[in-house]
Each structure stands twice: as structure tokens, then as C-alpha cells.
Amino acid sequence: MISVSRLLSPRFYAIQQRSVVKMSASATQTAGGVSHGSMAIKPPSHPTYDLKAVIELALAEDAGDTGDVTCMATIPFDMEVEAYFLAKEDGIVAGIALAEMIFEQVDPSLKVEWMRKDGDYVHKGLKFGKVTGNAHKIVVAERVVLNFMQRMSGIATLTKLMADAAYPARILETRKTAPGLRLVDKWAVLIGGGKNHRMGLFDMVMIKDNHISAAGGIINAIKSVDEYLTLKNLDMDVEVETRTLEEVREVLEYVSGSKTRVSRIMLDNMVVPLENGDVDVTMLKDAVELISGRVETEASGNVTIETVHKIGQSGVTFISSGALTHSVKALDISLKIDTELALEVGRRTKRA
């Protein structure tokens, strides 16, 4: 079992010197609704995704048609407080810029200060941010902010581990993201040091097994794609999935003798799991040798934190892993007004 704290400790992960970034939630927004005040890494682009609407939906499902009944009953509406972000385990923090957007939507007068930025290492027990302002509004925003930050930080932490282990190959996520959170999940992958695969069905052609079966073969599918892109005057990358070395040879023969948009070959399930927990990458290496740099290559299937290093040494350009987003373990983060009591409880439960 690989220790997150060992791989992500300051000895392994360079951190810039401690600095404090102060900002008002109302002063950091662009016309598009995305904060750039502490945005170390910008979100990926999407032609129709409305991040502000996603935040509004998250806040609305929490508030329902009544609002925060507990806050209204227990917290004086004019009370001002400071609340601190606490890391309860080691990892890579992500979602700081998104948190600012949420605070802005709840109350533009809230003041936020960060001692870390997206992509930085945090250790258990660290206070890495502070929000100051109306207590009621801070508590209303708390759970939505943490839900996003914990998920994004979990994705970023696993991505950092996988990206470091995969080198010199680049680690990619897939479309196996939480419904409605495609851009958020893929943003977290970027923050963790990964590279984004296609955003959706619209920005890249990926010819997979079902397309190949329906088209009557792998070459028929590629020809149909090339003809369609020419007909529609579309300029985009094309990736084709292969499952056998024979399919790799077929694609290479077509690429060598035809004008085609194919720029990447996916080598699917060519990593063979062994009974002892190891993997056999012989078939994968044979495929990479056949391709010999003529197009990019992508390994897919049986990719885990334990196997990704061996796969990365095979010569592939990319390694894709759905687990980065579909099986994410959230990083434990809290937002506390009484941090001393929170730390006391944390120490008692071994979480701080």
C-alpha cells in the first residue's frame, strides 16, 4: 500500500514559501463568473457548461423552499465571525477558486484569505484559509463549499500520485465523471498535475468498440469518420480503440496509405493482470513498438496506483484512468468557527 503522506510530503512535493492571499468575494470575479484572484490553474473550457448555474443548483438543493432553519433559529443575523479551513488529512488542495465563487454567490461582502493555493500540499491539522463576515452566510455556504473542495481535492491528490508514478507518460482522466460535474472533476485533474482527455462527445472523435462493431470493422469506422469530418468541414483529433495487435496493424496500414485524421491509437486492455497482483505489459510494449511513434498512444485498462508506474515505462504517450474521477475518495477538510475545539476533537479521533 502506498502512503499518500510519504509521496506528498514536502520532501517529495515542492511548496512555495508561505504567503497569504487576501480578497473580497465580490472583487475577484470576471464577466464569465470565474474568479482569477487565486486561480493558480484555470478550469478547462466548455461551450455550454454554466459553472455559476451549477453552484446555484447546489445552494438551492440545500436551502429548499425555507432556507437554513437551524441558522435562523440559533445565529443572530448580524453576527460577524471568522471561520478557518482545516485539513484533516494530507493531500493536494483543490477547489479554492471555486470556493470563492460560492462565497460570492452567497454574500459578496465575505472576505477570504488563503495560506495555500490550488495544487499545493496540505498536511493534517493545517489551517490553510480563513473567511470573515456574516456568520449566518458563512454557515449557509459551508457545506456546499466543502462538498466541492473535498471532492476536487480527492481527485487532485490521486491525480498527483498517479501523474508522478506514470512519468514519462502523461495521466488522463475519462468521461467517467459525476453527472453535472464534468468541468469541476476535470478541473481537479488539471490541478493535480494531470492532463484532460476530451471534454465530451463534441470536441474529439473517439472510435470505440461499439462504433467499430456497428460500422462493420475498424477500417470501415475510420473511413466513415474521415469522410464525415471532410463533409462537415470539421477539424478535430481522432482516436481509435484497438484491442488486439492485429487491429493495431490494420490501423497502421490504413494510416500509412491514406489521408486520415487519426492521431492517436488507444491500446485497450493490453495490460494483463497476474495472480500475484502484478501486471504483464508485454503486449502493450509490442503495440508501442509496432506504432513506433507514428501516432500518439494511450494505454487503458487495469490502471491503478500500483500498476501505473510499470505501464508508464512501456513507452506509451498517455495513460487514461477512469478511477481518477469515478472512484474518488474525498479529502477530509472542515470549516470551523471554533478551531481550538475542532482541533481538540480532531486529536481525540486521530484526525488532526
Coordinates of C-alpha atoms in Angstrom, one line a residue:
M1 CA 0.0 0.0 0.0
I2 CA 1.5 3.4 -1.0
S3 CA 1.3 6.1 1.6
V4 CA -0.2 9.4 0.5
S5 CA 1.7 11.4 3.2
R6 CA 5.0 9.9 2.1
L7 CA 4.6 10.7 -1.5
L8 CA 3.0 14.1 -1.0
S9 CA 5.1 15.3 1.9
P10 CA 7.2 18.5 1.4
R11 CA 10.3 16.4 0.8
F12 CA 8.6 15.0 -2.3
Y13 CA 6.4 17.9 -3.3
A14 CA 7.9 21.4 -3.6
I15 CA 5.8 24.1 -2.0
Q16 CA 6.3 27.8 -2.4
Q17 CA 7.0 29.8 0.7
R18 CA 4.0 30.5 2.9
S19 CA 2.0 33.5 1.7
V20 CA -1.4 34.9 2.4
V21 CA -3.8 35.9 -0.4
K22 CA -6.5 38.3 0.7
M23 CA -9.6 39.0 -1.3
S24 CA -13.2 40.1 -1.2
A25 CA -15.6 37.6 -2.7
S26 CA -17.1 40.5 -4.7
A27 CA -13.7 41.8 -6.1
T28 CA -12.4 38.7 -7.8
Q29 CA -15.0 37.8 -10.4
T30 CA -14.7 38.1 -14.2
A31 CA -17.6 38.7 -16.5
G32 CA -17.8 35.0 -17.0
G33 CA -18.3 34.4 -13.3
V34 CA -14.9 32.7 -12.7
S35 CA -12.5 34.1 -10.1
H36 CA -9.0 34.8 -11.1
G37 CA -7.8 36.2 -7.7
S38 CA -6.2 33.0 -6.5
M39 CA -6.7 30.9 -9.6
A40 CA -3.4 29.1 -10.0
I41 CA -4.9 26.8 -12.7
K42 CA -7.9 27.9 -14.8
P43 CA -10.8 25.5 -15.5
P44 CA -11.0 23.7 -18.8
S45 CA -13.2 25.3 -21.4
H46 CA -16.7 24.0 -22.4
P47 CA -19.0 25.7 -24.9
T48 CA -22.2 25.2 -22.9
Y49 CA -21.2 24.5 -19.3
D50 CA -22.5 27.1 -16.8
L51 CA -20.5 26.8 -13.6
K52 CA -22.4 29.6 -11.9
A53 CA -25.7 27.6 -12.6
V54 CA -24.1 24.5 -11.1
I55 CA -23.3 26.5 -7.9
E56 CA -26.8 27.9 -7.8
L57 CA -28.3 24.4 -8.1
A58 CA -26.1 23.2 -5.2
L59 CA -27.1 26.0 -3.0
A60 CA -30.8 25.7 -3.9
E61 CA -30.9 22.0 -3.2
D62 CA -29.5 22.7 0.3
A63 CA -31.8 25.6 1.0
G64 CA -35.1 24.1 -0.4
D65 CA -38.1 26.5 -0.1
T66 CA -37.4 27.5 3.5
G67 CA -33.7 28.3 3.9
D68 CA -31.4 27.3 6.8
V69 CA -33.8 26.8 9.6
T70 CA -31.1 26.0 12.1
C71 CA -29.1 29.1 11.3
M72 CA -32.2 31.3 11.5
A73 CA -33.0 29.8 14.9
T74 CA -29.5 29.9 16.5
I75 CA -27.4 32.6 14.9
P76 CA -28.1 36.3 15.2
F77 CA -28.4 37.7 11.7
D78 CA -25.9 40.5 12.3
M79 CA -23.2 38.4 14.0
E80 CA -19.7 38.6 12.4
V81 CA -17.2 35.8 12.8
E82 CA -14.0 34.3 11.4
A83 CA -14.0 30.6 10.2
Y84 CA -10.9 28.6 9.3
F85 CA -10.4 25.9 6.8
L86 CA -8.7 22.9 8.4
A87 CA -7.1 20.0 6.6
K88 CA -7.9 16.7 8.4
E89 CA -5.5 14.6 6.2
D90 CA -2.6 15.0 3.9
G91 CA -3.1 15.8 0.3
I92 CA -3.4 18.3 -2.6
V93 CA -5.9 21.0 -2.0
A94 CA -8.2 21.9 -4.9
G95 CA -11.4 24.0 -5.3
I96 CA -10.1 27.2 -3.7
A97 CA -11.1 29.3 -6.7
L98 CA -14.5 27.6 -6.8
A99 CA -15.0 28.2 -3.1
E100 CA -14.6 31.9 -3.7
M101 CA -17.3 31.8 -6.4
I102 CA -19.6 30.1 -3.9
F103 CA -19.0 32.7 -1.2
E104 CA -19.5 35.4 -3.8
Q105 CA -22.9 34.0 -4.7
V106 CA -24.0 33.7 -1.0
D107 CA -22.7 37.0 0.2
P108 CA -20.3 39.3 -1.8
S109 CA -19.2 41.1 1.3
L110 CA -17.4 38.0 2.8
K111 CA -13.6 38.3 2.9
V112 CA -11.5 35.3 2.1
E113 CA -7.8 34.7 2.9
W114 CA -5.7 31.7 1.7
M115 CA -2.4 30.4 3.0
R116 CA -2.3 27.9 0.2
K117 CA -3.4 27.9 -3.5
D118 CA -5.0 25.3 -5.7
G119 CA -2.4 22.5 -6.3
D120 CA -0.5 23.0 -3.0
Y121 CA 0.2 20.3 -0.5
V122 CA -1.6 20.5 2.8
H123 CA -1.0 18.3 5.9
K124 CA -3.3 17.1 8.6
G125 CA -4.1 19.8 11.1
L126 CA -3.1 22.7 8.9
K127 CA -5.2 25.9 8.8
F128 CA -4.9 26.9 5.2
G129 CA -7.7 29.5 4.7
K130 CA -10.0 31.9 6.5
V131 CA -13.3 33.5 5.7
T132 CA -14.6 36.5 7.6
G133 CA -18.0 38.1 7.7
N134 CA -21.7 37.4 8.5
A135 CA -21.9 34.1 10.5
H136 CA -25.2 33.1 9.0
K137 CA -24.0 33.4 5.4
I138 CA -20.7 31.6 6.2
V139 CA -22.6 28.6 7.7
V140 CA -25.0 28.6 4.8
A141 CA -22.2 28.4 2.3
E142 CA -20.1 25.9 4.4
R143 CA -21.4 22.5 3.2
V144 CA -21.6 23.4 -0.5
V145 CA -18.1 24.8 -0.4
L146 CA -16.7 21.7 1.4
N147 CA -18.6 19.3 -0.9
F148 CA -16.9 20.8 -3.9
M149 CA -13.5 21.2 -2.2
Q150 CA -13.3 17.8 -0.7
R151 CA -14.2 16.0 -3.9
M152 CA -11.9 18.2 -6.0
S153 CA -9.0 17.7 -3.5
G154 CA -9.5 14.0 -3.5
I155 CA -9.3 13.9 -7.3
A156 CA -6.3 16.2 -7.3
T157 CA -4.5 14.1 -4.7
L158 CA -4.9 10.8 -6.5
T159 CA -4.0 12.5 -9.8
K160 CA -0.8 13.8 -8.3
L161 CA 0.1 10.4 -7.1
M162 CA -0.7 8.8 -10.5
A163 CA 0.9 11.5 -12.6
D164 CA 4.2 11.2 -10.7
A165 CA 4.2 7.4 -10.9
A166 CA 3.2 7.4 -14.6
Y167 CA 6.1 9.6 -15.8
P168 CA 7.2 9.9 -18.5
A169 CA 3.7 9.0 -19.7
R170 CA 1.0 11.6 -19.1
I171 CA -2.0 10.7 -17.0
L172 CA -5.5 11.4 -18.3
E173 CA -9.0 11.1 -16.8
T174 CA -12.0 9.9 -18.8
R175 CA -15.7 10.9 -19.2
K176 CA -16.5 8.8 -16.1
T177 CA -17.3 11.9 -14.1
A178 CA -20.2 12.7 -11.7
P179 CA -23.2 13.8 -13.8
G180 CA -23.4 17.6 -13.9
L181 CA -19.8 17.9 -12.5
R182 CA -17.8 17.2 -15.7
L183 CA -16.0 20.5 -15.8
V184 CA -15.4 20.5 -12.0
D185 CA -13.9 17.0 -12.0
K186 CA -11.7 17.7 -15.0
W187 CA -10.5 21.0 -13.4
A188 CA -9.4 19.0 -10.3
V189 CA -7.4 16.7 -12.6
L190 CA -5.5 19.7 -14.0
I191 CA -4.9 21.0 -10.5
G192 CA -3.4 17.6 -9.6
G193 CA -1.0 17.7 -12.5
G194 CA -2.9 15.5 -14.9
K195 CA -3.9 16.3 -18.5
N196 CA -7.5 16.4 -19.7
H197 CA -8.9 13.9 -22.2
R198 CA -11.7 15.0 -24.4
M199 CA -14.3 17.1 -22.5
G200 CA -17.3 15.4 -24.1
L201 CA -18.7 13.9 -27.3
F202 CA -18.2 17.1 -29.2
D203 CA -14.5 18.0 -29.1
M204 CA -12.8 14.9 -30.3
V205 CA -13.7 11.7 -32.2
M206 CA -13.1 8.5 -30.3
I207 CA -13.8 5.4 -32.2
K208 CA -14.6 2.7 -29.6
D209 CA -15.7 -0.9 -29.7
N210 CA -19.4 -0.3 -30.3
H211 CA -18.7 2.1 -33.2
I212 CA -16.4 -0.5 -34.7
S213 CA -19.0 -3.3 -34.4
A214 CA -21.8 -1.1 -35.8
A215 CA -19.6 0.1 -38.7
G216 CA -18.6 -3.4 -39.7
G217 CA -15.0 -3.3 -38.8
I218 CA -12.2 -0.9 -37.6
I219 CA -11.2 0.4 -41.0
N220 CA -14.8 1.0 -42.1
A221 CA -15.3 3.0 -38.9
I222 CA -12.1 5.1 -39.6
K223 CA -13.1 5.7 -43.2
S224 CA -16.6 6.8 -42.2
V225 CA -15.1 9.3 -39.7
D226 CA -12.7 10.7 -42.2
E227 CA -15.5 11.2 -44.8
Y228 CA -17.8 12.8 -42.2
L229 CA -15.2 15.3 -41.0
T230 CA -14.4 16.3 -44.5
L231 CA -18.1 16.6 -45.4
K232 CA -18.8 18.8 -42.4
N233 CA -15.5 20.7 -42.6
L234 CA -14.6 19.7 -39.0
D235 CA -11.1 19.9 -37.8
M236 CA -10.6 17.7 -34.7
D237 CA -8.4 14.9 -33.5
V238 CA -9.4 11.3 -34.0
E239 CA -8.5 8.4 -31.7
V240 CA -9.3 4.8 -32.4
E241 CA -9.5 2.0 -29.9
T242 CA -7.6 -1.2 -30.6
R243 CA -7.9 -4.5 -28.6
T244 CA -5.5 -6.7 -30.4
L245 CA -2.2 -6.4 -32.1
E246 CA -3.9 -7.4 -35.4
E247 CA -6.2 -4.3 -35.0
V248 CA -3.1 -2.2 -34.4
R249 CA -1.5 -3.5 -37.6
E250 CA -4.8 -2.8 -39.5
V251 CA -4.9 0.8 -38.3
L252 CA -1.2 1.4 -39.1
E253 CA -1.6 0.0 -42.6
Y254 CA -4.5 2.4 -43.2
V255 CA -2.7 5.4 -41.6
S256 CA 0.4 4.7 -43.8
G257 CA -1.6 4.6 -47.1
S258 CA -4.4 7.0 -46.6
K259 CA -5.0 10.7 -45.7
T260 CA -6.6 10.3 -42.3
R261 CA -7.3 12.4 -39.2
V262 CA -6.2 9.5 -36.9
S263 CA -3.7 11.0 -34.4
R264 CA -3.9 8.5 -31.5
I265 CA -4.3 4.8 -31.0
M266 CA -5.8 3.5 -27.8
L267 CA -4.3 0.3 -26.6
D268 CA -7.2 -1.1 -24.6
N269 CA -6.7 -3.9 -22.0
M270 CA -3.3 -4.7 -23.3
V271 CA -2.1 -4.6 -19.6
V272 CA -2.7 -8.1 -18.3
P273 CA -3.3 -8.6 -14.6
L274 CA -1.4 -11.5 -12.9
E275 CA -2.4 -13.6 -10.0
N276 CA 0.3 -12.1 -7.7
G277 CA -1.1 -8.6 -8.2
D278 CA 1.5 -7.5 -10.8
V279 CA 0.8 -6.9 -14.4
D280 CA 2.2 -8.1 -17.7
V281 CA 2.9 -5.2 -20.1
T282 CA 4.5 -7.4 -22.9
M283 CA 1.5 -6.9 -25.3
L284 CA 1.5 -3.2 -24.6
K285 CA 5.2 -2.9 -25.3
D286 CA 4.8 -4.9 -28.5
A287 CA 2.0 -2.5 -29.7
V288 CA 4.1 0.6 -28.8
E289 CA 7.0 -0.9 -30.8
L290 CA 4.7 -1.6 -33.8
I291 CA 3.4 2.0 -33.8
S292 CA 7.0 3.4 -33.4
G293 CA 6.0 7.0 -32.8
R294 CA 3.8 7.3 -36.0
V295 CA 0.9 8.4 -33.8
E296 CA 0.3 9.0 -30.1
T297 CA -0.5 6.1 -28.0
E298 CA -2.8 5.7 -25.0
A299 CA -2.9 2.8 -22.5
S300 CA -6.3 2.0 -21.0
G301 CA -7.5 -0.8 -18.6
N302 CA -6.1 -2.2 -15.4
V303 CA -4.6 1.1 -14.4
T304 CA -4.1 1.5 -10.7
I305 CA -1.7 3.4 -8.4
E306 CA 0.2 0.1 -8.0
T307 CA 0.4 -0.6 -11.8
V308 CA 0.7 2.8 -13.4
H309 CA 4.5 3.1 -13.0
K310 CA 5.1 -0.1 -14.9
I311 CA 2.7 1.0 -17.6
G312 CA 4.3 4.4 -17.8
Q313 CA 7.7 2.7 -18.5
S314 CA 6.3 0.9 -21.6
G315 CA 6.7 3.9 -23.9
V316 CA 3.1 5.0 -24.2
T317 CA 2.3 8.6 -24.6
F318 CA -0.7 8.7 -22.3
I319 CA -2.4 6.5 -19.7
S320 CA -6.1 7.0 -19.1
S321 CA -7.8 6.2 -15.8
G322 CA -11.5 6.4 -15.0
A323 CA -10.7 5.8 -11.3
L324 CA -9.4 9.4 -11.0
T325 CA -13.0 10.6 -11.1
H326 CA -15.4 7.7 -10.8
S327 CA -13.9 6.2 -7.6
V328 CA -12.6 9.3 -5.9
K329 CA -12.1 9.4 -2.1
A330 CA -12.8 12.9 -0.8
L331 CA -10.0 14.6 1.1
D332 CA -11.2 15.4 4.6
I333 CA -11.5 19.2 5.1
S334 CA -13.6 21.2 7.5
L335 CA -14.6 24.9 8.0
K336 CA -14.7 25.8 11.7
I337 CA -15.5 28.9 13.7
D338 CA -14.1 27.4 17.0
T339 CA -10.9 25.9 15.7
E340 CA -9.4 25.1 19.1
L341 CA -12.4 22.8 20.0
A342 CA -12.2 21.4 16.5
L343 CA -8.6 20.5 16.9
E344 CA -9.2 19.0 20.3
V345 CA -11.8 16.7 18.9
G346 CA -9.6 16.0 15.9
R347 CA -6.7 14.9 18.2
R348 CA -9.1 12.7 20.1
T349 CA -10.3 11.0 17.0
K350 CA -6.8 10.9 15.4
R351 CA -7.9 13.3 12.6
A352 CA -5.8 16.3 13.5

